[in-house]
Amino acid sequence: MSTSISKLTGAGNYFEDFEVGAKIRHARGTTIGEIENQMLTKLVLNTADGHYNEHRMRSTQFGQRLVFGLVTGSVCIGLATQDTGENALAELGLTGIRFTSPVFHGDTLYAYSEVLEKRDADRDDAGIVRFKHWGTKQDGTIVFEGERTVLIKRRSHWGNR
């Protein structure tokens, strides 16, 4: 039994579906637990006490450990991916990455996106879309922003496969 490729992804996020200026509030949020922060921080050998030394961080302005910025960014882009990259063929770039406020264990993150640019690629089966992504905490504080450029399938080529 075979399943067509186009049935494995959403029907509304091909290159043709994106319009410059469109804003997307992504449906899901996720609460950052200690495991996400600790696992990635230690896997990449980030030795900053701010991410894993609770004792030392109690005496700082934050009063607790901080979530590693790359965890925050990865989660925010992940929350946006179902709507913006599910039909991606390639991630082409990330630019302008900024972490604007601290994230702590127990904070819940949400993501928002805007379509900044849409252009043809040098191939017939896909086009290029540039997004601006924002991540916010549960109280609306912006904690992440960045731009992402993605090579996305064209429905005209992939939609019936």
mmCIF file of C-alpha atoms in Angstrom:
data_model
loop_
_atom_site.group_PDB
_atom_site.id
_atom_site.type_symbol
_atom_site.label_atom_id
_atom_site.label_comp_id
_atom_site.label_asym_id
_atom_site.label_seq_id
_atom_site.Cartn_x
_atom_site.Cartn_y
_atom_site.Cartn_z
ATOM 1 C CA MET A 1 0.000 0.000 0.000
ATOM 2 C CA SER A 2 1.504 3.318 -0.985
ATOM 3 C CA THR A 3 0.556 6.803 0.141
ATOM 4 C CA SER A 4 1.009 9.793 -2.108
ATOM 5 C CA ILE A 5 3.598 12.336 -0.978
ATOM 6 C CA SER A 6 1.082 15.197 -1.100
ATOM 7 C CA LYS A 7 -1.181 13.472 1.433
ATOM 8 C CA LEU A 8 1.600 13.525 4.051
ATOM 9 C CA THR A 9 1.568 17.322 4.405
ATOM 10 C CA GLY A 10 -1.018 20.084 4.715
ATOM 11 C CA ALA A 11 -2.834 21.211 1.602
ATOM 12 C CA GLY A 12 -2.564 24.937 2.325
ATOM 13 C CA ASN A 13 1.147 25.621 2.659
ATOM 14 C CA TYR A 14 2.640 25.232 -0.792
ATOM 15 C CA PHE A 15 4.586 28.099 -2.379
ATOM 16 C CA GLU A 16 1.450 29.331 -4.185
ATOM 17 C CA ASP A 17 -0.416 29.720 -0.864
ATOM 18 C CA PHE A 18 1.888 32.313 0.696
ATOM 19 C CA GLU A 19 1.158 36.016 0.196
ATOM 20 C CA VAL A 20 3.616 38.768 1.060
ATOM 21 C CA GLY A 21 2.361 40.624 4.137
ATOM 22 C CA ALA A 22 0.311 37.703 5.454
ATOM 23 C CA LYS A 23 0.581 37.242 9.219
ATOM 24 C CA ILE A 24 0.204 33.858 10.888
ATOM 25 C CA ARG A 25 -0.538 33.116 14.535
ATOM 26 C CA HIS A 26 0.564 29.525 14.984
ATOM 27 C CA ALA A 27 -1.907 27.332 16.828
ATOM 28 C CA ARG A 28 0.320 25.518 19.269
ATOM 29 C CA GLY A 29 2.355 26.609 22.243
ATOM 30 C CA THR A 30 4.732 24.600 24.371
ATOM 31 C CA THR A 31 6.012 24.889 27.910
ATOM 32 C CA ILE A 32 9.785 24.725 28.242
ATOM 33 C CA GLY A 33 10.821 22.218 30.849
ATOM 34 C CA GLU A 34 14.168 21.633 32.429
ATOM 35 C CA ILE A 35 14.839 18.639 30.170
ATOM 36 C CA GLU A 36 14.857 20.674 26.929
ATOM 37 C CA ASN A 37 17.265 23.227 28.336
ATOM 38 C CA GLN A 38 19.557 20.796 30.113
ATOM 39 C CA MET A 39 19.788 18.261 27.315
ATOM 40 C CA LEU A 40 20.717 20.636 24.509
ATOM 41 C CA THR A 41 22.931 22.842 26.666
ATOM 42 C CA LYS A 42 25.009 19.864 27.730
ATOM 43 C CA LEU A 43 24.977 18.158 24.310
ATOM 44 C CA VAL A 44 26.569 21.215 22.701
ATOM 45 C CA LEU A 45 28.974 21.636 25.647
ATOM 46 C CA ASN A 46 27.718 25.103 26.521
ATOM 47 C CA THR A 47 29.527 25.695 29.809
ATOM 48 C CA ALA A 48 27.752 28.922 30.799
ATOM 49 C CA ASP A 49 26.587 28.683 34.421
ATOM 50 C CA GLY A 50 23.478 30.627 33.474
ATOM 51 C CA HIS A 51 21.968 27.519 31.915
ATOM 52 C CA TYR A 52 22.771 24.811 34.449
ATOM 53 C CA ASN A 53 24.068 26.172 37.759
ATOM 54 C CA GLU A 54 20.987 26.990 39.850
ATOM 55 C CA HIS A 55 23.078 27.795 42.945
ATOM 56 C CA ARG A 56 25.147 30.442 41.185
ATOM 57 C CA MET A 57 22.161 31.910 39.300
ATOM 58 C CA ARG A 58 20.151 32.503 42.514
ATOM 59 C CA SER A 59 22.407 35.471 43.307
ATOM 60 C CA THR A 60 21.988 37.144 39.878
ATOM 61 C CA GLN A 61 19.381 39.612 38.619
ATOM 62 C CA PHE A 62 17.482 36.643 37.151
ATOM 63 C CA GLY A 63 17.361 34.590 40.359
ATOM 64 C CA GLN A 64 17.244 31.327 38.425
ATOM 65 C CA ARG A 65 18.712 29.510 35.432
ATOM 66 C CA LEU A 66 18.071 30.843 31.934
ATOM 67 C CA VAL A 67 16.933 28.736 29.002
ATOM 68 C CA PHE A 68 19.705 28.572 26.374
ATOM 69 C CA GLY A 69 18.835 30.958 23.513
ATOM 70 C CA LEU A 70 19.240 28.294 20.859
ATOM 71 C CA VAL A 71 16.629 26.186 22.651
ATOM 72 C CA THR A 72 14.276 29.194 22.587
ATOM 73 C CA GLY A 73 14.949 29.843 18.892
ATOM 74 C CA SER A 74 14.599 26.199 17.914
ATOM 75 C CA VAL A 75 11.299 25.847 19.744
ATOM 76 C CA CYS A 76 9.875 29.032 18.169
ATOM 77 C CA ILE A 77 10.877 27.967 14.657
ATOM 78 C CA GLY A 78 9.542 24.486 15.392
ATOM 79 C CA LEU A 79 6.170 25.917 16.414
ATOM 80 C CA ALA A 80 6.045 27.808 13.100
ATOM 81 C CA THR A 81 7.142 24.911 10.915
ATOM 82 C CA GLN A 82 3.803 23.172 10.411
ATOM 83 C CA ASP A 83 2.450 26.316 8.765
ATOM 84 C CA THR A 84 5.611 27.632 7.096
ATOM 85 C CA GLY A 85 7.868 24.709 6.322
ATOM 86 C CA GLU A 86 5.863 21.535 6.102
ATOM 87 C CA ASN A 87 6.309 21.517 2.320
ATOM 88 C CA ALA A 88 9.902 22.720 2.467
ATOM 89 C CA LEU A 89 12.560 21.135 0.315
ATOM 90 C CA ALA A 90 15.396 23.025 2.000
ATOM 91 C CA GLU A 91 16.095 25.551 4.723
ATOM 92 C CA LEU A 92 18.170 28.230 2.976
ATOM 93 C CA GLY A 93 19.048 30.596 5.775
ATOM 94 C CA LEU A 94 18.459 32.171 9.162
ATOM 95 C CA THR A 95 19.337 35.826 9.686
ATOM 96 C CA GLY A 96 18.737 38.594 12.188
ATOM 97 C CA ILE A 97 18.395 36.188 15.111
ATOM 98 C CA ARG A 98 17.765 38.060 18.370
ATOM 99 C CA PHE A 99 16.878 36.900 21.862
ATOM 100 C CA THR A 100 15.124 39.878 23.402
ATOM 101 C CA SER A 101 14.036 38.697 26.872
ATOM 102 C CA PRO A 102 14.985 35.806 29.130
ATOM 103 C CA VAL A 103 13.122 32.509 29.122
ATOM 104 C CA PHE A 104 12.949 30.337 32.247
ATOM 105 C CA HIS A 105 11.900 26.749 32.933
ATOM 106 C CA GLY A 106 8.118 26.717 33.060
ATOM 107 C CA ASP A 107 7.580 29.514 30.499
ATOM 108 C CA THR A 108 5.221 28.692 27.644
ATOM 109 C CA LEU A 109 6.285 29.820 24.173
ATOM 110 C CA TYR A 110 4.089 30.768 21.211
ATOM 111 C CA ALA A 111 5.087 31.721 17.665
ATOM 112 C CA TYR A 112 3.953 34.204 15.045
ATOM 113 C CA SER A 113 5.158 34.697 11.480
ATOM 114 C CA GLU A 114 4.903 37.181 8.635
ATOM 115 C CA VAL A 115 5.603 36.488 4.964
ATOM 116 C CA LEU A 116 8.229 39.063 3.969
ATOM 117 C CA GLU A 117 9.138 37.968 0.456
ATOM 118 C CA LYS A 118 8.196 35.411 -2.144
ATOM 119 C CA ARG A 119 10.195 34.767 -5.306
ATOM 120 C CA ASP A 120 10.902 32.202 -7.960
ATOM 121 C CA ALA A 121 13.711 29.719 -7.459
ATOM 122 C CA ASP A 122 16.086 28.447 -10.107
ATOM 123 C CA ARG A 123 14.006 25.291 -10.407
ATOM 124 C CA ASP A 124 10.432 24.690 -11.609
ATOM 125 C CA ASP A 125 9.184 22.577 -8.704
ATOM 126 C CA ALA A 126 9.689 25.139 -5.903
ATOM 127 C CA GLY A 127 9.853 28.785 -4.906
ATOM 128 C CA ILE A 128 11.576 30.760 -2.157
ATOM 129 C CA VAL A 129 9.721 32.344 0.765
ATOM 130 C CA ARG A 130 11.307 34.566 3.429
ATOM 131 C CA PHE A 131 9.550 34.724 6.795
ATOM 132 C CA LYS A 132 9.936 36.865 9.897
ATOM 133 C CA HIS A 133 9.321 34.790 13.030
ATOM 134 C CA TRP A 134 8.602 35.970 16.573
ATOM 135 C CA GLY A 135 8.401 33.947 19.752
ATOM 136 C CA THR A 136 6.546 35.158 22.816
ATOM 137 C CA LYS A 137 6.106 33.992 26.374
ATOM 138 C CA GLN A 138 2.718 33.359 27.929
ATOM 139 C CA ASP A 139 2.436 37.025 28.967
ATOM 140 C CA GLY A 140 3.069 38.305 25.431
ATOM 141 C CA THR A 141 6.706 39.307 26.003
ATOM 142 C CA ILE A 142 8.695 38.871 22.793
ATOM 143 C CA VAL A 143 11.650 36.577 23.485
ATOM 144 C CA PHE A 144 12.841 35.704 19.973
ATOM 145 C CA GLU A 145 12.847 37.167 16.493
ATOM 146 C CA GLY A 146 14.551 36.216 13.286
ATOM 147 C CA GLU A 147 14.156 35.780 9.553
ATOM 148 C CA ARG A 148 14.117 32.418 7.818
ATOM 149 C CA THR A 149 14.350 31.673 4.097
ATOM 150 C CA VAL A 150 12.855 28.421 2.838
ATOM 151 C CA LEU A 151 12.680 26.608 -0.502
ATOM 152 C CA ILE A 152 9.058 25.431 -0.669
ATOM 153 C CA LYS A 153 7.357 22.966 -3.012
ATOM 154 C CA ARG A 154 5.020 24.306 -5.708
ATOM 155 C CA ARG A 155 1.587 22.710 -5.696
ATOM 156 C CA SER A 156 1.664 22.742 -9.497
ATOM 157 C CA HIS A 157 4.487 20.191 -9.402
ATOM 158 C CA TRP A 158 4.043 18.306 -6.098
ATOM 159 C CA GLY A 159 0.312 18.598 -5.331
ATOM 160 C CA ASN A 160 -0.812 15.425 -7.067
ATOM 161 C CA ARG A 161 2.209 13.241 -6.367
#
